[in-house]
Tab-separated table of C-alpha atoms in Angstrom:
chain	number	residue	atom	x	y	z
G	1	MET	CA	242.291	113.094	113.029
G	2	LEU	CA	239.852	111.095	115.091
G	3	VAL	CA	240.140	110.342	118.759
G	4	ILE	CA	237.991	107.511	120.027
G	5	GLY	CA	236.957	108.136	123.614
G	6	ARG	CA	235.660	104.998	125.290
G	7	MET	CA	237.568	102.828	122.823
G	8	LYS	CA	240.818	104.703	123.504
G	9	ALA	CA	242.033	104.859	119.925
G	10	LEU	CA	243.288	107.751	117.853
G	11	PHE	CA	242.511	107.742	114.148
G	12	ALA	CA	244.779	110.043	112.222
G	13	ARG	CA	244.685	111.881	108.917
G	14	THR	CA	247.760	113.819	109.936
G	15	SER	CA	251.294	113.068	108.941
G	16	TYR	CA	253.584	111.041	111.144
G	17	GLY	CA	255.985	113.982	111.271
G	18	TYR	CA	253.288	116.296	112.632
G	19	GLU	CA	252.420	113.802	115.357
G	20	VAL	CA	256.041	113.371	116.405
G	21	LEU	CA	256.750	117.115	116.306
G	22	HIS	CA	253.739	117.977	118.456
G	23	LYS	CA	253.963	114.870	120.668
G	24	VAL	CA	250.410	113.725	119.924
G	25	ARG	CA	251.208	110.289	118.570
G	26	GLY	CA	250.641	107.472	120.994
G	27	ARG	CA	250.211	103.741	121.194
G	28	ASN	CA	246.544	104.104	120.240
G	29	THR	CA	247.042	105.685	116.829
G	30	VAL	CA	245.400	103.937	113.898
G	31	TRP	CA	245.549	105.073	110.282
G	32	VAL	CA	242.477	105.148	108.048
G	33	LYS	CA	242.562	105.832	104.320
G	34	ARG	CA	239.189	107.578	104.087
G	35	ARG	CA	237.815	109.648	106.911
G	36	ALA	CA	234.324	108.171	106.511
G	37	ASP	CA	235.838	104.829	107.545
G	38	VAL	CA	235.939	106.061	111.136
G	39	LEU	CA	232.325	104.983	111.564
G	40	ASN	CA	233.487	101.380	111.187
G	41	PHE	CA	235.068	101.794	114.624
G	42	VAL	CA	232.142	103.491	116.407
G	43	ARG	CA	229.585	101.475	118.359
G	44	PRO	CA	225.951	101.671	117.199
G	45	GLY	CA	224.208	104.536	118.950
G	46	GLY	CA	227.515	106.313	119.504
G	47	VAL	CA	227.983	109.973	120.324
G	48	GLY	CA	230.700	112.065	118.735
G	49	VAL	CA	231.979	115.517	117.935
G	50	GLU	CA	233.531	116.944	114.782
G	51	LEU	CA	235.927	119.823	115.366
G	52	GLY	CA	236.159	121.884	112.189
G	53	VAL	CA	232.835	121.613	110.352
G	54	ALA	CA	233.126	124.221	107.575
G	55	ALA	CA	230.133	123.767	105.233
G	56	GLY	CA	228.937	120.604	106.968
G	57	ASP	CA	229.743	118.124	104.197
G	58	PHE	CA	231.450	115.595	106.464
G	59	SER	CA	228.844	116.044	109.214
G	60	ARG	CA	226.168	115.182	106.678
G	61	GLN	CA	228.170	112.178	105.495
G	62	LEU	CA	228.528	110.893	109.070
G	63	LEU	CA	224.860	111.455	109.872
G	64	SER	CA	223.616	109.797	106.680
G	65	ARG	CA	224.643	106.445	108.116
G	66	PRO	CA	222.446	105.362	111.036
G	67	VAL	CA	225.365	104.616	113.388
G	68	LEU	CA	225.330	107.745	115.548
G	69	SER	CA	222.654	108.721	118.033
G	70	LYS	CA	224.163	112.215	118.383
G	71	LEU	CA	226.812	114.258	116.604
G	72	TYR	CA	228.044	117.671	117.661
G	73	GLY	CA	229.811	119.972	115.244
G	74	VAL	CA	232.091	122.790	116.386
G	75	ASP	CA	233.408	125.623	114.232
G	76	ARG	CA	233.961	129.269	115.032
G	77	TYR	CA	232.839	130.823	111.720
G	78	PHE	CA	234.871	133.999	112.335
G	79	GLY	CA	235.324	134.753	108.647
G	80	ASP	CA	238.802	133.284	108.264
G	81	ARG	CA	239.513	130.906	105.385
G	82	GLY	CA	235.987	131.559	104.067
G	83	HIS	CA	234.391	130.245	107.252
G	84	ASP	CA	231.819	132.968	107.792
G	85	ASP	CA	228.114	133.345	108.537
G	86	GLY	CA	227.294	132.220	104.996
G	87	GLU	CA	229.164	128.976	105.487
G	88	TYR	CA	227.539	128.547	108.913
G	89	ALA	CA	224.130	128.857	107.235
G	90	LYS	CA	225.186	126.303	104.610
G	91	ALA	CA	226.253	123.862	107.344
G	92	GLN	CA	222.876	124.302	109.022
G	93	ARG	CA	221.096	123.586	105.731
G	94	GLN	CA	223.329	120.567	105.018
G	95	THR	CA	222.404	118.993	108.357
G	96	ALA	CA	218.813	120.223	108.791
G	97	GLU	CA	217.231	116.843	108.157
G	98	PHE	CA	219.267	115.420	111.057
G	99	ALA	CA	218.280	118.114	113.580
G	100	ASP	CA	217.155	115.489	116.085
G	101	ARG	CA	220.684	113.983	116.104
G	102	TYR	CA	222.895	116.997	115.370
G	103	SER	CA	223.915	120.177	117.149
G	104	LEU	CA	226.170	122.765	115.524
G	105	LEU	CA	228.063	124.876	118.044
G	106	LYS	CA	229.353	128.227	116.761
G	107	GLN	CA	232.348	128.311	119.102
G	108	THR	CA	236.096	127.916	119.175
G	109	PHE	CA	237.402	124.480	120.111
G	110	ASP	CA	238.522	125.878	123.479
G	111	GLU	CA	235.064	127.326	124.182
G	112	ALA	CA	233.349	124.046	123.325
G	113	LEU	CA	235.646	121.786	125.360
G	114	PRO	CA	233.881	122.263	128.752
G	115	THR	CA	230.568	121.259	127.122
G	116	PHE	CA	231.661	117.618	127.152
G	117	ALA	CA	232.474	115.606	130.257
G	118	ASP	CA	235.501	113.303	130.181
G	119	GLU	CA	234.713	109.909	128.654
G	120	SER	CA	231.287	111.161	127.430
G	121	LEU	CA	232.112	110.835	123.726
G	122	ASP	CA	232.698	107.760	121.634
G	123	PHE	CA	234.832	109.702	119.183
G	124	ILE	CA	236.255	113.107	118.414
G	125	TYR	CA	237.072	113.917	114.808
G	126	ILE	CA	239.583	116.752	114.655
G	127	ASP	CA	239.831	118.728	111.438
G	128	GLY	CA	240.465	122.403	110.881
G	129	TYR	CA	243.523	124.162	112.280
G	130	ALA	CA	244.181	121.440	114.827
G	131	HIS	CA	245.315	118.765	112.391
G	132	THR	CA	247.297	121.065	110.095
G	133	GLY	CA	249.893	121.964	112.688
G	134	GLN	CA	248.506	125.297	113.790
G	135	GLU	CA	248.141	125.854	117.527
G	136	GLY	CA	251.178	123.607	118.021
G	137	GLY	CA	249.008	120.544	118.482
G	138	GLU	CA	247.341	122.016	121.581
G	139	THR	CA	243.783	121.187	120.465
G	140	THR	CA	244.754	117.572	119.937
G	141	ARG	CA	246.290	117.356	123.408
G	142	GLN	CA	243.329	119.075	125.092
G	143	TRP	CA	240.607	117.026	123.464
G	144	ALA	CA	242.420	113.675	123.579
């Protein structure tokens, strides 16, 4: 799921049923077929955050296109679902060449939220537990 800040749009990979159940679907929801397509909606020089980084594959994909001036990644790497210190190290390696434009925060989504002022991000890409229905949609509501 992707929430566009200044543009006020929500790009979703989630199911319609999930959005209705958790009351996160709004008038600004737009569907994209491939998650990399979200960059087509971000202004040049944009700033964004990816919640749920895992091994950093999607972060690397986003950064490989010269659209973003800064991308933040957030994942807790607590060892659940294979997300551990080894995967954290892999994410760091995957994004090392973009160190001037990328910061990986080893935090929960709740811990990272105060790092960003309202309206400071051009987009928020929500992956991980938040888009699968865990946490009852709370992450989506908090970050949107």
